[in-house]
PDB file of C-alpha atoms and ligand atoms in Angstrom:
ATOM      1  CA  MET A  19       0.103  -0.085   0.122  1.00  0.00           C
ATOM      2  CA  ASP A  20       1.171   3.419  -0.987  1.00  0.00           C
ATOM      3  CA  THR A  21       2.499   5.690   1.955  1.00  0.00           C
ATOM      4  CA  PRO A  22       0.068   8.241   2.288  1.00  0.00           C
ATOM      5  CA  ALA A  23       1.665  11.825   0.771  1.00  0.00           C
ATOM      6  CA  THR A  24       0.972  13.539   4.164  1.00  0.00           C
ATOM      7  CA  HIS A  25       3.185  11.069   5.967  1.00  0.00           C
ATOM      8  CA  THR A  26       6.542  10.692   3.754  1.00  0.00           C
ATOM      9  CA  PRO A  27       9.543  12.098   5.128  1.00  0.00           C
ATOM     10  CA  ALA A  28       9.887  14.624   2.102  1.00  0.00           C
ATOM     11  CA  THR A  29       6.291  16.217   3.429  1.00  0.00           C
ATOM     12  CA  HIS A  30       7.538  16.086   6.916  1.00  0.00           C
ATOM     13  CA  ALA A  31      10.677  17.935   6.107  1.00  0.00           C
ATOM     14  CA  ALA A  32       8.708  20.441   4.049  1.00  0.00           C
ATOM     15  CA  ALA A  33       6.080  20.975   6.708  1.00  0.00           C
ATOM     16  CA  THR A  34       9.066  21.600   9.461  1.00  0.00           C
ATOM     17  CA  ASN A  35      11.020  23.914   6.845  1.00  0.00           C
ATOM     18  CA  THR A  36       7.238  26.117   6.570  1.00  0.00           C
ATOM     19  CA  ALA A  37       6.717  26.078  10.058  1.00  0.00           C
ATOM     20  CA  THR A  38      10.415  27.213  10.861  1.00  0.00           C
ATOM     21  CA  ALA A  39       9.963  30.253   8.196  1.00  0.00           C
ATOM     22  CA  ALA A  40       6.584  30.952  10.133  1.00  0.00           C
ATOM     23  CA  MET A  41       8.512  30.992  13.354  1.00  0.00           C
ATOM     24  CA  ALA A  42      11.083  32.797  11.818  1.00  0.00           C
ATOM     25  CA  GLU A  43       9.101  35.687  10.272  1.00  0.00           C
ATOM     26  CA  ILE A  44       7.314  35.934  13.989  1.00  0.00           C
ATOM     27  CA  LEU A  45      10.456  36.328  15.801  1.00  0.00           C
ATOM     28  CA  GLU A  46      11.495  39.270  13.330  1.00  0.00           C
ATOM     29  CA  LEU A  47       8.306  40.999  13.232  1.00  0.00           C
ATOM     30  CA  ASP A  48       8.337  40.775  17.082  1.00  0.00           C
ATOM     31  CA  ALA A  49      12.158  42.659  17.447  1.00  0.00           C
ATOM     32  CA  GLU A  50      10.789  45.191  14.742  1.00  0.00           C
ATOM     33  CA  VAL A  51       7.516  45.929  16.549  1.00  0.00           C
ATOM     34  CA  LEU A  52       8.944  45.635  20.071  1.00  0.00           C
ATOM     35  CA  GLY A  53      12.102  47.352  19.470  1.00  0.00           C
ATOM     36  CA  THR A  54      11.978  49.700  22.382  1.00  0.00           C
ATOM     37  CA  TYR A  55      11.334  46.842  24.839  1.00  0.00           C
ATOM     38  CA  LEU A  56      14.366  45.110  23.334  1.00  0.00           C
ATOM     39  CA  SER A  57      16.728  48.173  24.139  1.00  0.00           C
ATOM     40  CA  GLU A  58      15.416  48.794  27.476  1.00  0.00           C
ATOM     41  CA  LEU A  59      16.115  45.224  28.425  1.00  0.00           C
ATOM     42  CA  THR A  60      19.528  45.105  27.016  1.00  0.00           C
ATOM     43  CA  THR A  61      20.126  48.617  28.432  1.00  0.00           C
ATOM     44  CA  TRP A  62      19.004  46.809  32.016  1.00  0.00           C
ATOM     45  CA  LEU A  63      21.379  44.444  31.659  1.00  0.00           C
ATOM     46  CA  GLY A  64      24.298  46.505  31.079  1.00  0.00           C
ATOM     47  CA  GLU A  65      23.738  48.254  34.605  1.00  0.00           C
ATOM     48  CA  LEU A  66      23.374  45.049  36.229  1.00  0.00           C
ATOM     49  CA  SER A  67      26.911  43.664  35.044  1.00  0.00           C
ATOM     50  CA  ASP A  68      29.669  44.332  36.951  1.00  0.00           C
ATOM     51  CA  ARG A  69      31.912  45.220  33.753  1.00  0.00           C
ATOM     52  CA  GLU A  70      30.931  45.585  30.135  1.00  0.00           C
ATOM     53  CA  PRO A  71      30.404  42.429  28.665  1.00  0.00           C
ATOM     54  CA  VAL A  72      32.572  41.210  25.950  1.00  0.00           C
ATOM     55  CA  ARG A  73      31.892  37.621  25.711  1.00  0.00           C
ATOM     56  CA  ILE A  74      27.832  37.092  25.190  1.00  0.00           C
ATOM     57  CA  VAL A  75      26.312  33.865  24.376  1.00  0.00           C
ATOM     58  CA  ASP A  76      22.533  33.581  23.057  1.00  0.00           C
ATOM     59  CA  LEU A  77      20.886  30.263  23.786  1.00  0.00           C
ATOM     60  CA  GLY A  78      17.998  29.294  21.357  1.00  0.00           C
ATOM     61  CA  SER A  79      18.886  32.331  19.288  1.00  0.00           C
ATOM     62  CA  GLY A  80      16.537  31.777  16.767  1.00  0.00           C
ATOM     63  CA  THR A  81      17.028  34.191  13.684  1.00  0.00           C
ATOM     64  CA  GLY A  82      19.150  36.430  16.232  1.00  0.00           C
ATOM     65  CA  THR A  83      17.026  39.271  17.068  1.00  0.00           C
ATOM     66  CA  GLY A  84      18.893  39.060  20.799  1.00  0.00           C
ATOM     67  CA  ALA A  85      22.372  38.401  19.590  1.00  0.00           C
ATOM     68  CA  ILE A  86      22.054  41.277  17.294  1.00  0.00           C
ATOM     69  CA  ALA A  87      20.551  43.716  19.805  1.00  0.00           C
ATOM     70  CA  LEU A  88      23.293  42.350  22.302  1.00  0.00           C
ATOM     71  CA  ALA A  89      26.017  43.198  19.858  1.00  0.00           C
ATOM     72  CA  ARG A  90      24.711  46.716  19.193  1.00  0.00           C
ATOM     73  CA  ARG A  91      24.431  47.497  22.956  1.00  0.00           C
ATOM     74  CA  PHE A  92      27.875  46.024  23.886  1.00  0.00           C
ATOM     75  CA  PRO A  93      29.968  47.272  20.879  1.00  0.00           C
ATOM     76  CA  ARG A  94      33.171  45.581  22.252  1.00  0.00           C
ATOM     77  CA  ALA A  95      31.354  42.220  22.590  1.00  0.00           C
ATOM     78  CA  GLY A  96      31.455  39.064  20.771  1.00  0.00           C
ATOM     79  CA  VAL A  97      28.172  37.073  20.692  1.00  0.00           C
ATOM     80  CA  SER A  98      28.088  33.235  20.072  1.00  0.00           C
ATOM     81  CA  ALA A  99      24.284  32.574  18.794  1.00  0.00           C
ATOM     82  CA  VAL A 100      23.703  28.810  19.815  1.00  0.00           C
ATOM     83  CA  ASP A 101      20.590  27.170  17.914  1.00  0.00           C
ATOM     84  CA  VAL A 102      19.465  23.776  16.923  1.00  0.00           C
ATOM     85  CA  SER A 103      18.035  25.026  13.551  1.00  0.00           C
ATOM     86  CA  PRO A 104      20.191  25.499  10.607  1.00  0.00           C
ATOM     87  CA  GLN A 105      17.491  27.581   8.714  1.00  0.00           C
ATOM     88  CA  MET A 106      17.702  30.363  11.793  1.00  0.00           C
ATOM     89  CA  LEU A 107      21.143  30.137  11.740  1.00  0.00           C
ATOM     90  CA  HIS A 108      21.373  31.058   8.288  1.00  0.00           C
ATOM     91  CA  ARG A 109      18.887  34.127   8.623  1.00  0.00           C
ATOM     92  CA  LEU A 110      21.053  35.355  11.439  1.00  0.00           C
ATOM     93  CA  SER A 111      24.286  35.437   9.619  1.00  0.00           C
ATOM     94  CA  VAL A 112      22.972  37.098   6.737  1.00  0.00           C
ATOM     95  CA  LYS A 113      21.265  39.585   9.170  1.00  0.00           C
ATOM     96  CA  ALA A 114      24.592  40.109  10.957  1.00  0.00           C
ATOM     97  CA  SER A 115      26.511  40.177   7.737  1.00  0.00           C
ATOM     98  CA  GLY A 116      24.202  42.917   6.282  1.00  0.00           C
ATOM     99  CA  LEU A 117      24.700  45.170   9.601  1.00  0.00           C
ATOM    100  CA  GLY A 118      28.419  44.705   9.764  1.00  0.00           C
ATOM    101  CA  LEU A 119      28.576  42.375  12.453  1.00  0.00           C
ATOM    102  CA  ALA A 120      29.840  39.409  10.889  1.00  0.00           C
ATOM    103  CA  ASP A 121      32.946  39.593  12.908  1.00  0.00           C
ATOM    104  CA  ARG A 122      31.133  39.818  16.279  1.00  0.00           C
ATOM    105  CA  VAL A 123      28.030  37.605  15.898  1.00  0.00           C
ATOM    106  CA  HIS A 124      28.429  33.956  15.104  1.00  0.00           C
ATOM    107  CA  GLY A 125      25.936  30.917  14.888  1.00  0.00           C
ATOM    108  CA  VAL A 126      26.792  27.874  16.886  1.00  0.00           C
ATOM    109  CA  GLN A 127      24.547  25.005  15.633  1.00  0.00           C
ATOM    110  CA  ALA A 128      23.833  22.339  18.514  1.00  0.00           C
ATOM    111  CA  ASP A 129      21.081  20.707  19.997  1.00  0.00           C
ATOM    112  CA  LEU A 130      20.990  21.950  23.659  1.00  0.00           C
ATOM    113  CA  ASP A 131      18.997  18.802  24.757  1.00  0.00           C
ATOM    114  CA  GLN A 132      21.903  16.536  23.438  1.00  0.00           C
ATOM    115  CA  GLU A 133      25.183  18.436  24.035  1.00  0.00           C
ATOM    116  CA  TRP A 134      26.685  21.593  25.447  1.00  0.00           C
ATOM    117  CA  PRO A 135      28.987  23.426  22.842  1.00  0.00           C
ATOM    118  CA  ALA A 136      32.270  24.506  23.541  1.00  0.00           C
ATOM    119  CA  LEU A 137      31.753  28.079  23.911  1.00  0.00           C
ATOM    120  CA  GLY A 138      34.647  29.418  26.491  1.00  0.00           C
ATOM    121  CA  PRO A 139      34.031  31.508  29.253  1.00  0.00           C
ATOM    122  CA  SER A 140      31.150  34.131  29.104  1.00  0.00           C
ATOM    123  CA  ASP A 141      30.210  37.472  30.775  1.00  0.00           C
ATOM    124  CA  LEU A 142      26.490  37.211  29.914  1.00  0.00           C
ATOM    125  CA  VAL A 143      24.291  34.476  28.819  1.00  0.00           C
ATOM    126  CA  TRP A 144      21.014  35.433  27.251  1.00  0.00           C
ATOM    127  CA  ALA A 145      17.933  33.148  26.629  1.00  0.00           C
ATOM    128  CA  ALA A 146      14.752  34.616  25.465  1.00  0.00           C
ATOM    129  CA  ALA A 147      11.835  32.254  24.777  1.00  0.00           C
ATOM    130  CA  ALA A 148      14.086  29.446  24.623  1.00  0.00           C
ATOM    131  CA  LEU A 149      14.596  27.320  27.848  1.00  0.00           C
ATOM    132  CA  HIS A 150      10.944  26.293  27.694  1.00  0.00           C
ATOM    133  CA  HIS A 151      11.377  24.636  24.605  1.00  0.00           C
ATOM    134  CA  LEU A 152      14.287  22.412  26.264  1.00  0.00           C
ATOM    135  CA  ALA A 153      13.271  18.859  27.474  1.00  0.00           C
ATOM    136  CA  ASP A 154      15.552  19.284  30.739  1.00  0.00           C
ATOM    137  CA  PRO A 155      16.557  23.057  31.312  1.00  0.00           C
ATOM    138  CA  GLU A 156      18.116  22.507  34.531  1.00  0.00           C
ATOM    139  CA  ARG A 157      20.790  20.658  33.105  1.00  0.00           C
ATOM    140  CA  VAL A 158      21.377  23.182  30.517  1.00  0.00           C
ATOM    141  CA  LEU A 159      21.229  26.047  33.450  1.00  0.00           C
ATOM    142  CA  SER A 160      24.336  24.128  35.406  1.00  0.00           C
ATOM    143  CA  HIS A 161      26.179  23.972  31.626  1.00  0.00           C
ATOM    144  CA  VAL A 162      25.406  27.844  31.760  1.00  0.00           C
ATOM    145  CA  PHE A 163      26.799  28.319  35.243  1.00  0.00           C
ATOM    146  CA  ASP A 164      29.572  26.528  34.514  1.00  0.00           C
ATOM    147  CA  ALA A 165      30.189  28.644  31.399  1.00  0.00           C
ATOM    148  CA  LEU A 166      30.048  31.769  33.089  1.00  0.00           C
ATOM    149  CA  ARG A 167      32.820  33.672  34.880  1.00  0.00           C
ATOM    150  CA  PRO A 168      32.262  34.555  38.667  1.00  0.00           C
ATOM    151  CA  GLY A 169      30.237  37.663  38.704  1.00  0.00           C
ATOM    152  CA  GLY A 170      28.784  36.945  35.214  1.00  0.00           C
ATOM    153  CA  LEU A 171      24.844  37.355  34.341  1.00  0.00           C
ATOM    154  CA  LEU A 172      22.351  34.893  32.872  1.00  0.00           C
ATOM    155  CA  ALA A 173      19.292  36.519  31.630  1.00  0.00           C
ATOM    156  CA  VAL A 174      16.078  34.381  31.255  1.00  0.00           C
ATOM    157  CA  THR A 175      13.196  36.079  29.260  1.00  0.00           C
ATOM    158  CA  GLU A 176       9.961  34.292  28.628  1.00  0.00           C
ATOM    159  CA  MET A 177       6.890  35.691  27.053  1.00  0.00           C
ATOM    160  CA  ASP A 178       3.936  35.665  29.742  1.00  0.00           C
ATOM    161  CA  PHE A 179       1.365  35.664  26.778  1.00  0.00           C
ATOM    162  CA  PHE A 180       0.920  36.104  23.341  1.00  0.00           C
ATOM    163  CA  PRO A 181       0.609  39.331  22.245  1.00  0.00           C
ATOM    164  CA  ARG A 182      -2.888  41.039  21.708  1.00  0.00           C
ATOM    165  CA  PHE A 183      -3.833  43.485  18.719  1.00  0.00           C
ATOM    166  CA  LEU A 184      -7.404  43.214  18.452  1.00  0.00           C
ATOM    167  CA  PRO A 185     -10.005  45.718  19.973  1.00  0.00           C
ATOM    168  CA  GLU A 186     -12.497  44.166  22.204  1.00  0.00           C
ATOM    169  CA  ASP A 187     -15.498  44.572  19.710  1.00  0.00           C
ATOM    170  CA  ILE A 188     -14.581  41.805  17.345  1.00  0.00           C
ATOM    171  CA  GLY A 189     -16.318  38.596  16.942  1.00  0.00           C
ATOM    172  CA  VAL A 190     -19.414  38.852  14.696  1.00  0.00           C
ATOM    173  CA  GLY A 191     -22.351  39.054  17.235  1.00  0.00           C
ATOM    174  CA  ARG A 192     -20.317  37.732  19.882  1.00  0.00           C
ATOM    175  CA  PRO A 193     -17.492  40.322  20.868  1.00  0.00           C
ATOM    176  CA  GLY A 194     -14.415  39.428  22.780  1.00  0.00           C
ATOM    177  CA  LEU A 195     -12.972  37.119  20.094  1.00  0.00           C
ATOM    178  CA  GLU A 196      -9.448  37.484  20.917  1.00  0.00           C
ATOM    179  CA  ALA A 197      -9.985  37.053  24.600  1.00  0.00           C
ATOM    180  CA  ARG A 198     -11.724  33.760  23.856  1.00  0.00           C
ATOM    181  CA  LEU A 199      -8.952  32.688  21.542  1.00  0.00           C
ATOM    182  CA  HIS A 200      -6.272  33.266  24.184  1.00  0.00           C
ATOM    183  CA  ALA A 201      -8.410  31.478  26.631  1.00  0.00           C
ATOM    184  CA  ALA A 202      -8.777  28.472  24.413  1.00  0.00           C
ATOM    185  CA  LEU A 203      -4.968  27.789  24.415  1.00  0.00           C
ATOM    186  CA  LYS A 204      -3.932  28.999  27.787  1.00  0.00           C
ATOM    187  CA  GLY A 205      -1.951  26.300  29.646  1.00  0.00           C
ATOM    188  CA  ALA A 206      -1.035  26.306  33.273  1.00  0.00           C
ATOM    189  CA  PRO A 207       0.262  29.519  34.603  1.00  0.00           C
ATOM    190  CA  ALA A 208       4.168  29.524  34.248  1.00  0.00           C
ATOM    191  CA  ALA A 209       5.667  29.219  37.823  1.00  0.00           C
ATOM    192  CA  GLY A 210       8.686  31.331  37.103  1.00  0.00           C
ATOM    193  CA  TRP A 211      12.515  30.651  36.510  1.00  0.00           C
ATOM    194  CA  THR A 212      14.069  31.956  40.225  1.00  0.00           C
ATOM    195  CA  ASP A 213      14.096  28.427  41.634  1.00  0.00           C
ATOM    196  CA  HIS A 214      15.657  26.867  38.430  1.00  0.00           C
ATOM    197  CA  LEU A 215      18.397  29.523  38.937  1.00  0.00           C
ATOM    198  CA  VAL A 216      18.801  29.021  42.399  1.00  0.00           C
ATOM    199  CA  ARG A 217      19.084  25.123  42.213  1.00  0.00           C
ATOM    200  CA  ALA A 218      21.696  25.633  39.170  1.00  0.00           C
ATOM    201  CA  GLY A 219      23.841  27.835  41.623  1.00  0.00           C
ATOM    202  CA  PHE A 220      23.004  31.468  40.758  1.00  0.00           C
ATOM    203  CA  THR A 221      22.416  34.081  43.012  1.00  0.00           C
ATOM    204  CA  PRO A 222      18.920  35.663  42.062  1.00  0.00           C
ATOM    205  CA  GLU A 223      19.985  39.270  40.932  1.00  0.00           C
ATOM    206  CA  ALA A 224      16.507  40.702  39.751  1.00  0.00           C
ATOM    207  CA  GLU A 225      13.352  40.130  38.230  1.00  0.00           C
ATOM    208  CA  ARG A 226      11.410  42.414  35.924  1.00  0.00           C
ATOM    209  CA  ALA A 227       8.091  42.289  34.221  1.00  0.00           C
ATOM    210  CA  PHE A 228       8.029  44.307  31.023  1.00  0.00           C
ATOM    211  CA  VAL A 229       4.316  45.582  30.411  1.00  0.00           C
ATOM    212  CA  ILE A 230       4.231  46.359  26.953  1.00  0.00           C
ATOM    213  CA  ASP A 231       0.940  48.636  25.439  1.00  0.00           C
ATOM    214  CA  LEU A 232       2.633  50.442  22.633  1.00  0.00           C
ATOM    215  CA  PRO A 233       1.684  54.068  22.096  1.00  0.00           C
ATOM    216  CA  THR A 234       0.449  55.060  18.672  1.00  0.00           C
ATOM    217  CA  PRO A 235       1.546  55.730  15.808  1.00  0.00           C
ATOM    218  CA  LEU A 236       2.365  52.010  16.127  1.00  0.00           C
ATOM    219  CA  PRO A 237       5.323  50.720  14.208  1.00  0.00           C
ATOM    220  CA  VAL A 238       4.830  49.937  10.384  1.00  0.00           C
ATOM    221  CA  ALA A 239       5.537  46.163  10.773  1.00  0.00           C
ATOM    222  CA  THR A 240       2.401  45.870  13.424  1.00  0.00           C
ATOM    223  CA  ALA A 241      -0.167  44.874  10.648  1.00  0.00           C
ATOM    224  CA  ARG A 242       2.096  42.089   9.858  1.00  0.00           C
ATOM    225  CA  TYR A 243       3.205  41.050  13.089  1.00  0.00           C
ATOM    226  CA  ALA A 244      -0.471  40.638  14.142  1.00  0.00           C
ATOM    227  CA  ARG A 245      -1.414  38.760  10.889  1.00  0.00           C
ATOM    228  CA  ALA A 246       1.551  36.323  11.800  1.00  0.00           C
ATOM    229  CA  CYS A 247       0.561  35.566  15.576  1.00  0.00           C
ATOM    230  CA  LEU A 248      -2.793  35.302  14.960  1.00  0.00           C
ATOM    231  CA  ARG A 249      -2.463  32.864  12.027  1.00  0.00           C
ATOM    232  CA  LYS A 250      -0.180  30.863  14.338  1.00  0.00           C
ATOM    233  CA  LEU A 251      -2.554  30.844  17.159  1.00  0.00           C
ATOM    234  CA  ARG A 252      -5.109  30.123  14.399  1.00  0.00           C
ATOM    235  CA  SER A 253      -2.952  26.615  13.728  1.00  0.00           C
ATOM    236  CA  HIS A 254      -3.363  25.616  17.190  1.00  0.00           C
ATOM    237  CA  LEU A 255      -7.456  26.171  17.672  1.00  0.00           C
ATOM    238  CA  ASP A 256      -9.233  23.800  15.305  1.00  0.00           C
ATOM    239  CA  GLY A 257     -12.060  22.264  17.619  1.00  0.00           C
ATOM    240  CA  GLN A 258     -10.942  24.374  20.477  1.00  0.00           C
ATOM    241  CA  LEU A 259     -13.345  27.158  19.534  1.00  0.00           C
ATOM    242  CA  PRO A 260     -16.799  27.257  17.807  1.00  0.00           C
ATOM    243  CA  ALA A 261     -17.053  27.569  14.128  1.00  0.00           C
ATOM    244  CA  GLU A 262     -18.104  30.744  14.352  1.00  0.00           C
ATOM    245  CA  ASP A 263     -15.233  32.075  16.167  1.00  0.00           C
ATOM    246  CA  LEU A 264     -12.969  30.385  13.754  1.00  0.00           C
ATOM    247  CA  ASP A 265     -14.402  31.933  10.990  1.00  0.00           C
ATOM    248  CA  ALA A 266     -14.295  35.403  12.416  1.00  0.00           C
ATOM    249  CA  LEU A 267     -10.422  34.748  13.118  1.00  0.00           C
ATOM    250  CA  ASP A 268     -10.026  33.819   9.275  1.00  0.00           C
ATOM    251  CA  THR A 269     -11.701  36.929   8.433  1.00  0.00           C
ATOM    252  CA  VAL A 270      -9.323  39.117  10.634  1.00  0.00           C
ATOM    253  CA  THR A 271      -6.085  37.198   9.226  1.00  0.00           C
ATOM    254  CA  ASP A 272      -7.435  37.274   5.460  1.00  0.00           C
ATOM    255  CA  ASP A 273      -5.577  40.007   3.201  1.00  0.00           C
ATOM    256  CA  GLU A 274      -8.544  40.677   0.904  1.00  0.00           C
ATOM    257  CA  SER A 275     -11.342  41.290   3.750  1.00  0.00           C
ATOM    258  CA  PRO A 276     -11.794  45.037   4.703  1.00  0.00           C
ATOM    259  CA  HIS A 277     -11.913  43.574   8.417  1.00  0.00           C
ATOM    260  CA  GLY A 278      -8.366  42.002   7.899  1.00  0.00           C
ATOM    261  CA  VAL A 279      -5.846  43.155   9.976  1.00  0.00           C
ATOM    262  CA  LEU A 280      -3.733  44.634   7.377  1.00  0.00           C
ATOM    263  CA  ARG A 281      -6.470  47.009   6.535  1.00  0.00           C
ATOM    264  CA  ARG A 282      -7.592  48.275   9.916  1.00  0.00           C
ATOM    265  CA  ASP A 283      -6.358  51.118  11.966  1.00  0.00           C
ATOM    266  CA  ASP A 284      -7.659  49.883  15.309  1.00  0.00           C
ATOM    267  CA  LEU A 285      -4.924  47.593  16.218  1.00  0.00           C
ATOM    268  CA  THR A 286      -2.853  47.898  19.602  1.00  0.00           C
ATOM    269  CA  VAL A 287      -0.113  45.912  20.734  1.00  0.00           C
ATOM    270  CA  ARG A 288      -0.220  44.540  24.180  1.00  0.00           C
ATOM    271  CA  THR A 289       2.072  41.861  25.996  1.00  0.00           C
ATOM    272  CA  THR A 290       4.074  41.082  28.769  1.00  0.00           C
ATOM    273  CA  ARG A 291       7.503  39.608  29.425  1.00  0.00           C
ATOM    274  CA  THR A 292       9.444  39.008  32.309  1.00  0.00           C
ATOM    275  CA  THR A 293      13.227  38.584  32.626  1.00  0.00           C
ATOM    276  CA  TRP A 294      14.599  36.581  35.673  1.00  0.00           C
ATOM    277  CA  VAL A 295      18.269  37.320  36.177  1.00  0.00           C
ATOM    278  CA  GLY A 296      21.155  35.578  38.095  1.00  0.00           C
ATOM    279  CA  ARG A 297      24.646  36.037  38.887  1.00  0.00           C
ATOM    280  CA  ARG A 298      27.395  33.525  39.356  1.00  0.00           C
ATOM    281  CA  PRO A 299      28.735  33.862  42.955  1.00  0.00           C
TER     282      PRO A 299
HETATM  283  C1  SAM B  14      10.656  30.989  20.327  1.00  0.00           C
HETATM  284  S1  SAM B  14      12.253  30.688  19.584  1.00  0.00           S
HETATM  285  C2  SAM B  14      12.925  32.102  20.140  1.00  0.00           C
HETATM  286  C3  SAM B  14      14.459  32.657  19.472  1.00  0.00           C
HETATM  287  C4  SAM B  14      14.783  33.872  20.031  1.00  0.00           C
HETATM  288  N1  SAM B  14      15.518  33.826  21.212  1.00  0.00           N
HETATM  289  C5  SAM B  14      14.133  35.295  19.966  1.00  0.00           C
HETATM  290  O1  SAM B  14      13.812  35.741  20.956  1.00  0.00           O
HETATM  291  O2  SAM B  14      13.899  35.804  18.982  1.00  0.00           O
HETATM  292  C6  SAM B  14      13.046  29.442  20.028  1.00  0.00           C
HETATM  293  C7  SAM B  14      14.361  28.899  19.518  1.00  0.00           C
HETATM  294  O3  SAM B  14      15.042  27.920  20.257  1.00  0.00           O
HETATM  295  C8  SAM B  14      15.360  27.141  19.436  1.00  0.00           C
HETATM  296  N2  SAM B  14      15.702  25.661  20.014  1.00  0.00           N
HETATM  297  C9  SAM B  14      14.343  25.033  20.414  1.00  0.00           C
HETATM  298  N3  SAM B  14      15.064  23.603  21.170  1.00  0.00           N
HETATM  299  C10 SAM B  14      16.174  23.743  20.944  1.00  0.00           C
HETATM  300  C11 SAM B  14      17.273  22.586  21.185  1.00  0.00           C
HETATM  301  N4  SAM B  14      16.914  21.882  21.767  1.00  0.00           N
HETATM  302  N5  SAM B  14      18.746  23.337  21.422  1.00  0.00           N
HETATM  303  C12 SAM B  14      18.865  24.765  20.463  1.00  0.00           C
HETATM  304  N6  SAM B  14      18.008  25.350  20.302  1.00  0.00           N
HETATM  305  C13 SAM B  14      16.720  24.868  20.535  1.00  0.00           C
HETATM  306  C14 SAM B  14      14.676  26.972  18.185  1.00  0.00           C
HETATM  307  O4  SAM B  14      15.352  26.510  17.142  1.00  0.00           O
HETATM  308  C15 SAM B  14      14.252  28.583  18.270  1.00  0.00           C
HETATM  309  O5  SAM B  14      14.796  29.018  17.400  1.00  0.00           O
END
């Protein structure tokens, strides 16, 4: 019997590439729309550092939005961007070259669930929206501890919830569409990273919540960012919401619809990120 087309290794690889490309687009748009927050965060880490970081590691770097923000914030630093995905690292290296940062931002391909790459001693390790992907984050945190010099910092950032963009009255006959779709996807509340940091040997240095509610005029990439995020949420929602909500969601991500996010002038950007900072004693 023929293997169904949907189950061949080639179609699996194609689906993985499509998913990676979609994630890469979200990461890029996220950094573009939330550039002010990224800049605030790197500035704060500079203030917490006992001296200017010159050896930085970005774990689960994705396309390198963090690695590049750090290289810009700390102009003497070399940044090793570690990721399991060659596609993500390719994007990072193209971007770093385009920005004249190729000599200071390097991709390192490694699966952190399998191996700890040889990175040398570091002043600052950054892990944004990355640790929750790992099978055993505490094992990785103990490697981070060993890789940091005494006094060096680890900064773990996680998104508390996916950004929200839509006004409350969206949802034909049933306002509150976006709240319902977030509620449908809500998992257990995140417990935070302080205990993990302590168990790995770090001294908790600071915890900061960044509450983001962008003022108008919004960055030009906002509509594309909203579309990419809402489409990503939509891909998890089959069977989780009534058909009328899914139809309404399809309408707001439809580029041809007059109600689609690309044509709306009533979007907002609201989200919260939290950063936990630990210091190696
Ligand atoms: C949500 S993205 C965050 C990317 C980036 N830190 C940012 O904030 O834009 C998570 C990244 O972790 C990477 N990743 C997931 N599991 C990994 C693993 N086991 N080893 C290394 N990287 C991993 C993924 O490839 C992806 O690029």
